CSV table of C-alpha atoms (C1' of nucleotides) and ligand atoms in Angstrom, one decimal:
chain,number,residue,atom,x,y,z
A,191,UNK,CA,13.6,4.5,170.2
A,192,UNK,CA,11.9,5.0,166.9
A,193,UNK,CA,11.5,1.8,165.1
A,194,UNK,CA,11.3,1.0,161.3
A,195,UNK,CA,7.6,1.6,161.0
A,196,UNK,CA,7.8,5.2,162.5
A,197,UNK,CA,10.6,5.9,160.2
A,198,UNK,CA,8.6,4.6,157.2
A,199,UNK,CA,5.5,6.6,158.3
A,200,UNK,CA,7.7,9.8,158.6
A,201,UNK,CA,9.2,9.2,155.2
A,202,UNK,CA,5.8,8.8,153.7
A,203,UNK,CA,4.7,12.1,155.4
A,204,UNK,CA,7.5,13.9,154.1
A,205,UNK,CA,7.3,12.5,150.5
A,206,UNK,CA,3.7,13.5,150.5
A,207,UNK,CA,4.3,17.1,151.6
A,208,UNK,CA,7.0,17.4,149.1
A,209,UNK,CA,4.8,16.3,146.3
A,210,UNK,CA,1.7,18.0,147.3
A,211,UNK,CA,-0.3,15.0,148.2
A,212,UNK,CA,-2.4,15.2,151.4
A,213,UNK,CA,-1.7,12.4,153.9
A,214,UNK,CA,-4.6,12.6,156.3
A,215,UNK,CA,-4.7,10.8,159.8
A,216,UNK,CA,-6.8,8.0,158.5
A,217,UNK,CA,-4.8,7.5,155.4
A,218,UNK,CA,-1.7,7.5,157.7
A,219,UNK,CA,-3.5,4.8,159.9
A,220,UNK,CA,-4.3,2.6,157.0
A,221,UNK,CA,-0.7,2.7,156.0
A,222,UNK,CA,0.3,1.9,159.7
A,223,UNK,CA,-1.9,-1.2,159.7
A,224,UNK,CA,-0.2,-2.4,156.5
A,225,UNK,CA,3.2,-1.7,157.9
A,226,UNK,CA,2.5,-3.6,161.1
A,227,UNK,CA,0.8,-6.5,159.2
A,228,UNK,CA,2.6,-9.8,158.9
A,229,UNK,CA,1.3,-10.3,155.6
A,230,UNK,CA,-0.8,-8.8,152.8
A,231,UNK,CA,-4.4,-7.9,153.8
A,232,UNK,CA,-7.7,-7.6,151.9
A,233,UNK,CA,-9.6,-4.1,151.9
A,234,UNK,CA,-12.2,-5.6,154.1
A,235,UNK,CA,-9.5,-7.0,156.6
A,236,UNK,CA,-7.9,-3.7,156.7
A,237,UNK,CA,-11.2,-2.1,157.6
A,238,UNK,CA,-11.7,-4.5,160.4
A,239,UNK,CA,-8.2,-4.1,161.7
A,240,UNK,CA,-8.5,-0.3,161.6
A,241,UNK,CA,-11.7,-0.5,163.7
A,242,UNK,CA,-10.1,-2.8,166.3
A,243,UNK,CA,-6.7,-1.0,166.2
A,244,UNK,CA,-7.8,2.7,166.5
A,245,UNK,CA,-11.3,2.2,167.9
A,246,UNK,CA,-12.7,4.2,165.1
A,247,UNK,CA,-15.0,3.3,162.3
A,248,UNK,CA,-13.9,2.9,158.7
A,249,UNK,CA,-16.1,1.4,156.1
A,250,UNK,CA,-14.8,-0.9,153.5
A,251,UNK,CA,-15.6,1.8,150.9
A,252,UNK,CA,-13.4,4.2,152.7
A,253,UNK,CA,-10.7,1.6,153.0
A,254,UNK,CA,-10.8,1.3,149.1
A,255,UNK,CA,-10.4,4.9,148.7
A,256,UNK,CA,-7.6,5.2,151.1
A,257,UNK,CA,-5.9,2.3,149.4
A,258,UNK,CA,-6.2,4.0,146.1
A,259,UNK,CA,-4.6,7.1,147.4
A,260,UNK,CA,-1.6,5.2,149.0
A,261,UNK,CA,-1.2,3.3,145.7
A,262,UNK,CA,-1.0,6.5,143.9
A,263,UNK,CA,1.5,7.7,146.2
A,264,UNK,CA,3.5,4.5,145.7
A,265,UNK,CA,3.4,3.7,149.4
A,266,UNK,CA,1.1,0.6,148.8
A,267,UNK,CA,1.0,-2.1,146.3
A,268,UNK,CA,-2.0,-4.4,145.4
A,269,UNK,CA,-1.3,-8.1,144.7
A,270,UNK,CA,-3.7,-8.5,141.6
A,271,UNK,CA,-3.5,-12.2,141.9
A,272,UNK,CA,-4.9,-12.4,145.4
A,273,UNK,CA,-6.7,-9.1,145.8
A,274,UNK,CA,-4.7,-8.0,148.7
A,275,UNK,CA,-2.8,-4.9,149.7
A,276,UNK,CA,0.7,-4.5,151.4
A,277,UNK,CA,3.0,-1.7,152.2
A,278,UNK,CA,5.9,-1.0,149.8
A,279,UNK,CA,9.0,-2.6,151.4
A,280,UNK,CA,11.0,0.4,150.2
A,281,UNK,CA,9.4,3.4,151.9
A,282,UNK,CA,12.2,3.8,154.4
A,283,UNK,CA,15.0,3.4,152.0
A,284,UNK,CA,15.7,5.5,149.0
A,285,UNK,CA,15.2,2.5,146.5
A,286,UNK,CA,12.7,3.2,143.8
A,287,UNK,CA,11.2,0.6,141.8
A,288,UNK,CA,9.7,0.8,138.2
A,289,UNK,CA,8.5,-2.8,138.2
A,290,UNK,CA,7.7,-4.2,141.6
A,291,UNK,CA,8.2,-7.9,141.9
A,292,UNK,CA,6.6,-10.1,144.4
A,293,UNK,CA,7.4,-13.8,145.4
A,294,UNK,CA,4.1,-15.1,147.1
A,295,UNK,CA,4.2,-18.2,149.0
A,296,UNK,CA,1.1,-20.2,148.4
A,297,UNK,CA,1.5,-22.3,151.7
A,298,UNK,CA,2.2,-19.5,154.4
A,299,UNK,CA,1.0,-16.6,152.2
A,300,UNK,CA,4.0,-14.4,153.0
A,301,UNK,CA,5.1,-12.1,150.4
A,302,UNK,CA,8.6,-10.9,149.6
A,303,UNK,CA,9.0,-7.9,147.5
A,304,UNK,CA,12.3,-8.6,145.6
A,305,UNK,CA,14.5,-6.7,143.1
A,306,UNK,CA,15.5,-8.7,140.1
A,307,UNK,CA,18.6,-7.6,138.4
A,308,UNK,CA,18.3,-4.5,136.1
A,309,UNK,CA,19.9,-6.7,133.4
A,310,UNK,CA,17.2,-9.4,133.6
A,311,UNK,CA,14.3,-6.9,133.8
A,312,UNK,CA,15.8,-5.0,130.7
A,313,UNK,CA,15.9,-8.3,128.8
A,314,UNK,CA,12.3,-9.2,129.8
A,315,UNK,CA,11.1,-5.6,128.8
A,316,UNK,CA,12.9,-5.7,125.6
A,317,UNK,CA,11.8,-9.1,124.7
A,318,UNK,CA,8.2,-8.0,125.2
A,319,UNK,CA,8.4,-4.6,123.5
A,320,UNK,CA,10.1,-6.3,120.4
A,321,UNK,CA,6.5,-7.6,119.7
A,322,UNK,CA,5.1,-4.2,119.6
A,323,UNK,CA,3.5,-4.3,123.0
A,324,UNK,CA,4.1,-1.2,125.2
A,325,UNK,CA,4.4,-2.2,128.8
A,326,UNK,CA,2.9,-0.1,131.4
A,327,UNK,CA,4.6,-0.3,134.7
A,328,UNK,CA,3.1,-3.5,135.8
A,329,UNK,CA,4.3,-5.8,138.5
A,330,UNK,CA,5.4,-9.3,138.5
A,331,UNK,CA,3.6,-11.7,140.8
A,332,UNK,CA,5.3,-15.1,141.1
A,333,UNK,CA,3.8,-17.8,143.1
A,334,UNK,CA,5.5,-20.7,144.7
A,335,UNK,CA,6.7,-22.0,148.0
A,336,UNK,CA,9.2,-20.0,150.3
A,337,UNK,CA,12.2,-21.5,151.9
A,338,UNK,CA,10.8,-21.9,155.3
A,339,UNK,CA,7.7,-23.8,154.0
A,340,UNK,CA,9.8,-26.1,151.8
A,341,UNK,CA,11.5,-27.3,155.0
A,342,UNK,CA,8.4,-27.8,157.0
A,343,UNK,CA,6.1,-29.3,154.2
A,344,UNK,CA,8.7,-31.6,152.7
A,345,UNK,CA,6.7,-34.4,151.3
B,246,UNK,CA,-13.9,-27.2,105.8
B,247,UNK,CA,-12.9,-27.7,109.3
B,248,UNK,CA,-11.6,-24.7,110.9
B,249,UNK,CA,-9.2,-24.1,113.7
B,250,UNK,CA,-11.8,-24.2,116.3
B,251,UNK,CA,-13.1,-27.7,115.3
B,252,UNK,CA,-9.6,-28.9,115.1
B,253,UNK,CA,-8.8,-27.5,118.6
B,254,UNK,CA,-12.0,-29.2,119.9
B,255,UNK,CA,-11.1,-32.4,118.3
B,256,UNK,CA,-7.5,-32.4,119.9
B,257,UNK,CA,-9.0,-31.5,123.1
B,258,UNK,CA,-11.3,-34.5,122.9
B,259,UNK,CA,-8.3,-36.7,122.0
B,260,UNK,CA,-6.0,-35.6,124.7
B,261,UNK,CA,-8.7,-36.1,127.3
B,262,UNK,CA,-9.5,-39.7,126.2
B,263,UNK,CA,-5.7,-40.4,126.1
B,264,UNK,CA,-5.4,-39.1,129.7
B,265,UNK,CA,-8.7,-40.5,131.0
B,266,UNK,CA,-10.4,-37.1,131.6
B,267,UNK,CA,-13.9,-37.1,130.9
B,268,UNK,CA,-14.8,-34.3,128.3
B,269,UNK,CA,-18.6,-33.9,128.5
B,270,UNK,CA,-20.8,-32.0,126.0
B,271,UNK,CA,-21.2,-29.2,128.3
B,272,UNK,CA,-17.4,-28.9,129.1
B,273,UNK,CA,-16.8,-29.0,125.4
B,274,UNK,CA,-19.4,-26.4,124.7
B,275,UNK,CA,-17.8,-24.2,127.4
B,276,UNK,CA,-14.3,-24.6,125.6
B,277,UNK,CA,-16.0,-23.9,122.3
B,278,UNK,CA,-17.3,-20.5,123.7
B,279,UNK,CA,-13.9,-19.6,124.8
B,280,UNK,CA,-12.4,-20.7,121.5
B,281,UNK,CA,-14.9,-18.5,119.6
B,282,UNK,CA,-14.5,-15.5,121.9
B,283,UNK,CA,-12.7,-12.6,120.7
B,284,UNK,CA,-11.2,-12.1,124.1
B,285,UNK,CA,-11.2,-13.3,127.7
B,286,UNK,CA,-14.5,-13.8,129.5
B,287,UNK,CA,-15.5,-13.9,132.9
B,288,UNK,CA,-17.3,-17.0,134.4
B,289,UNK,CA,-20.5,-15.2,134.4
B,290,UNK,CA,-20.2,-14.0,130.8
B,291,UNK,CA,-19.4,-17.6,129.8
B,292,UNK,CA,-22.6,-18.7,131.5
B,293,UNK,CA,-24.6,-16.0,129.6
B,294,UNK,CA,-23.0,-16.8,126.3
B,295,UNK,CA,-23.6,-20.5,126.8
B,296,UNK,CA,-27.2,-19.9,127.3
B,297,UNK,CA,-27.8,-17.7,124.2
B,298,UNK,CA,-25.5,-19.8,122.0
B,299,UNK,CA,-26.8,-23.2,122.9
B,300,UNK,CA,-30.2,-22.4,124.1
B,301,UNK,CA,-29.6,-24.4,127.1
B,302,UNK,CA,-29.2,-23.4,130.8
B,303,UNK,CA,-25.9,-23.1,132.6
B,304,UNK,CA,-25.6,-21.7,136.1
B,305,UNK,CA,-22.5,-19.6,137.0
B,306,UNK,CA,-21.8,-22.3,139.5
B,307,UNK,CA,-21.5,-24.9,136.9
B,308,UNK,CA,-19.6,-22.7,134.6
B,309,UNK,CA,-16.9,-22.3,137.4
B,310,UNK,CA,-16.8,-26.2,137.8
B,311,UNK,CA,-16.4,-26.6,134.1
B,312,UNK,CA,-13.8,-24.0,134.1
B,313,UNK,CA,-11.9,-25.7,136.8
B,314,UNK,CA,-11.9,-29.0,134.8
B,315,UNK,CA,-10.7,-27.3,131.6
B,316,UNK,CA,-7.9,-25.6,133.6
B,317,UNK,CA,-6.9,-28.9,135.0
B,318,UNK,CA,-6.8,-30.3,131.6
B,319,UNK,CA,-4.5,-27.3,130.5
B,320,UNK,CA,-7.0,-26.4,127.9
B,321,UNK,CA,-8.0,-23.1,129.6
B,322,UNK,CA,-6.2,-20.5,131.5
B,323,UNK,CA,-7.4,-18.0,134.2
B,324,UNK,CA,-6.1,-14.5,134.0
B,325,UNK,CA,-5.6,-13.9,137.7
B,326,UNK,CA,-5.3,-10.1,137.2
B,327,UNK,CA,-8.7,-9.7,135.7
B,328,UNK,CA,-10.6,-12.6,136.8
B,329,UNK,CA,-11.3,-13.9,133.2
B,330,UNK,CA,-10.7,-17.1,131.4
B,331,UNK,CA,-9.4,-17.8,128.1
B,332,UNK,CA,-8.7,-20.9,125.9
B,333,UNK,CA,-4.9,-21.9,125.6
B,334,UNK,CA,-3.7,-20.7,122.2
B,335,UNK,CA,-1.7,-23.9,122.0
B,336,UNK,CA,-4.4,-26.6,121.9
B,337,UNK,CA,-4.0,-27.1,118.1
B,338,UNK,CA,-0.4,-27.2,118.1
B,339,UNK,CA,1.9,-29.4,119.9
B,340,UNK,CA,3.5,-26.6,121.8
B,341,UNK,CA,3.6,-27.2,125.6
B,342,UNK,CA,4.1,-24.5,128.1
B,343,UNK,CA,5.4,-24.8,131.6
B,344,UNK,CA,5.0,-21.1,132.3
B,345,UNK,CA,2.3,-19.4,130.2
B,346,UNK,CA,2.8,-15.7,129.7
B,347,UNK,CA,0.2,-13.2,128.7
B,348,UNK,CA,0.4,-9.7,127.3
B,349,UNK,CA,-3.0,-7.9,128.3
B,350,UNK,CA,-3.9,-4.7,126.6
B,351,UNK,CA,-5.4,-2.4,129.0
B,352,UNK,CA,-7.2,-0.4,126.4
B,353,UNK,CA,-8.8,-3.0,124.1
B,354,UNK,CA,-8.6,-5.7,126.6
B,355,UNK,CA,-7.2,-8.2,124.0
B,356,UNK,CA,-4.8,-10.8,125.4
B,357,UNK,CA,-2.0,-12.4,123.6
B,358,UNK,CA,-0.4,-15.6,124.8
B,359,UNK,CA,3.2,-15.3,124.1
B,360,UNK,CA,6.3,-17.6,124.4
B,361,UNK,CA,9.3,-15.8,125.8
B,362,UNK,CA,12.7,-17.4,125.0
B,363,UNK,CA,13.6,-20.5,127.0
B,364,UNK,CA,16.9,-18.7,127.8
B,365,UNK,CA,15.1,-15.7,129.3
B,366,UNK,CA,12.6,-17.8,131.3
B,367,UNK,CA,15.5,-19.9,132.7
B,368,UNK,CA,17.3,-16.7,133.8
B,369,UNK,CA,14.1,-15.5,135.4
B,370,UNK,CA,13.6,-18.8,137.1
B,371,UNK,CA,17.2,-19.3,138.3
B,372,UNK,CA,17.2,-15.8,139.6
B,373,UNK,CA,14.2,-16.3,141.7
B,374,UNK,CA,15.2,-19.8,142.7
B,375,UNK,CA,18.6,-18.5,143.9
B,376,UNK,CA,16.6,-16.6,146.8
B,377,UNK,CA,15.5,-20.0,148.0
B,378,UNK,CA,12.0,-19.7,146.7
B,379,UNK,CA,10.7,-22.7,144.8
B,380,UNK,CA,8.4,-21.4,141.8
B,381,UNK,CA,5.4,-23.4,141.3
B,382,UNK,CA,4.2,-23.1,137.5
B,383,UNK,CA,2.8,-19.8,137.7
B,384,UNK,CA,2.0,-17.5,134.8
B,385,UNK,CA,3.3,-14.1,133.9
B,386,UNK,CA,0.6,-11.5,133.2
B,387,UNK,CA,2.0,-8.4,131.8
B,388,UNK,CA,-0.2,-5.3,131.2
B,389,UNK,CA,0.3,-2.5,128.8
B,390,UNK,CA,-0.9,-1.2,125.4
B,391,UNK,CA,-1.0,-3.4,122.2
B,392,UNK,CA,0.3,-2.2,118.9
B,393,UNK,CA,-3.1,-1.4,117.5
B,394,UNK,CA,-4.0,0.8,120.4
B,395,UNK,CA,-0.9,2.6,120.4
B,396,UNK,CA,-1.7,3.9,116.9
B,397,UNK,CA,-5.2,4.7,117.7
B,398,UNK,CA,-4.9,6.4,121.1
B,399,UNK,CA,-1.5,8.2,120.3
B,400,UNK,CA,-1.9,11.1,122.7
C,214,DT,C1',-15.4,34.6,155.6
C,215,DA,C1',-17.3,32.8,151.3
C,216,DT,C1',-16.2,29.5,147.8
C,217,DA,C1',-14.6,25.6,145.9
C,218,DA,C1',-12.1,21.4,146.1
C,219,DT,C1',-11.1,17.4,148.5
C,220,DA,C1',-12.1,13.8,151.8
C,221,DT,C1',-14.9,10.9,154.3
C,222,DG,C1',-19.6,8.9,155.6
C,223,DT,C1',-23.4,6.1,154.2
C,224,DT,C1',-26.2,3.1,151.7
C,225,DA,C1',-27.0,0.3,148.0
C,226,DT,C1',-25.7,-2.8,144.4
C,227,DA,C1',-22.7,-5.1,141.1
C,228,DA,C1',-19.3,-8.6,140.2
C,229,DC,C1',-16.6,-12.7,141.5
C,230,DA,C1',-16.5,-17.0,143.9
C,231,DT,C1',-17.6,-20.9,147.0
C,232,DA,C1',-20.5,-24.2,150.1
C,233,DA,C1',-23.8,-27.6,150.7
C,234,DC,C1',-26.9,-30.7,149.4
C,235,DA,C1',-30.1,-32.7,145.6
C,236,DT,C1',-30.5,-35.0,141.3
C,237,DT,C1',-28.9,-37.0,137.1
C,238,DT,C1',-25.7,-39.6,134.4
C,239,DA,C1',-21.8,-42.6,133.5
C,240,DT,C1',-18.9,-46.6,135.1
C,241,DC,C1',-18.1,-51.1,136.3
C,242,DA,C1',-18.4,-55.3,139.1
C,243,DA,C1',-21.5,-59.0,140.0
D,219,DT,C1',-28.8,-56.6,132.9
D,220,DT,C1',-28.8,-54.8,137.1
D,221,DG,C1',-27.4,-52.7,141.4
D,222,DA,C1',-23.8,-50.1,143.5
D,223,DT,C1',-20.6,-46.5,143.0
D,224,DA,C1',-18.5,-42.5,141.4
D,225,DA,C1',-18.6,-38.4,138.8
D,226,DA,C1',-21.1,-34.7,136.8
D,227,DT,C1',-24.6,-31.3,137.0
D,228,DG,C1',-28.6,-28.7,139.0
D,229,DT,C1',-30.0,-25.6,142.6
D,230,DT,C1',-30.1,-22.4,146.2
D,231,DA,C1',-27.7,-19.7,149.5
D,232,DT,C1',-24.1,-17.3,151.1
D,233,DG,C1',-19.4,-15.2,151.2
D,234,DT,C1',-16.0,-12.0,149.3
D,235,DT,C1',-14.3,-8.2,146.5
D,236,DA,C1',-15.3,-3.8,144.4
D,237,DT,C1',-17.9,0.2,142.6
D,238,DA,C1',-21.8,3.6,142.2
D,239,DA,C1',-24.3,7.5,143.9
D,240,DC,C1',-25.2,10.9,146.9
D,241,DA,C1',-24.7,13.3,151.5
D,242,DT,C1',-21.8,15.7,154.9
D,243,DA,C1',-17.6,17.2,156.7
D,244,DT,C1',-13.0,19.1,156.3
D,245,DT,C1',-9.4,21.8,154.0
D,246,DA,C1',-7.4,25.2,150.8
D,247,DT,C1',-7.6,29.7,148.9
D,248,DA,C1',-9.3,33.7,147.1
E,289,LIG,ZN1,7.4,-1.3,146.6
E,290,LIG,ZN1,5.9,-20.1,153.1
E,291,LIG,ZN1,-1.7,-21.9,126.9
E,292,LIG,ZN1,-5.2,-2.9,122.5
DNA sequence: TATAATATGTTATAACATAACATTTATCAA
DNA sequence: TTGATAAATGTTATGTTATAACATATTATA
């Protein structure tokens, strides 16, 4: 049985072939680590996990370079508010996002990549661009407390 | 003539007195540097400017502590996407913000603290909280290119 | 195969942030 | 006023995140 991670890796490979990007083994394994991770990881954590998972060295410097590649390929996002990296949730589906949006739980540190309504995003975009400011495709990072943690830490 | 910076400093003092927060000379001078700055500054830049402006030492460690205080007092904001600090634009007015919003120009690095409409913020908040996620008062940091830079760097 | 371009390895260092403990200054009860 | 306490600041060390610079290896392609 091929699981979701394998499907995502295959899709990532295919997409890179199609667009002429070079998905090397190491880059693929960095992506694999992020796909398997239960939450976002720092570049140094990724390098450490790479070493223990694949019994192969990877310097933090290399991790940063591979993350840069994966971000350019839209396979990985960086959380700018926490300096961590995560695999895009939409690799295995066809869903394309112009403006990724993340809900970050400050208790358990899980991150949910959500899709706000087109309507709402349009209003937000219009409202900002009316001031003359040209938005680059930047993401929304919203912090708070997830459902699970609200139940646990009810105080 | 008392300028806007002096008014802001006075207001900050008053507000601290009222709420029992201790606004020391050093803290006040850190705020002054941010009020005078043409853009957001890193903690280390603040320490450097403090030294040259007031001919008095300030370690980066102290700068961080004073920034923490000023943020708690809602006089200073931190840009989480660039690790920089700036004075709140609304010290001298009565305007209170629950969710500060920043437009950050990636060319000239100026930052504008804006106020999106209550209506739009409510829609955004509702839309997120419908997923069960409880937003903490987090800010929006939106990157792009400001009006001025669009004219200059038209390419 | 020779050449160039790209990817990765390696070392050093810059930039951002916190920990831990000492000293000074402010607050307040006796 | 003074002594105890708490808060602020000084100081040093260290942890964390990120980039620079140059060497070597791998891949593409002419
Ligand atoms: Zn995504
Ligand atoms: Zn949670
Ligand atoms: Zn503000
Ligand atoms: Zn600009």
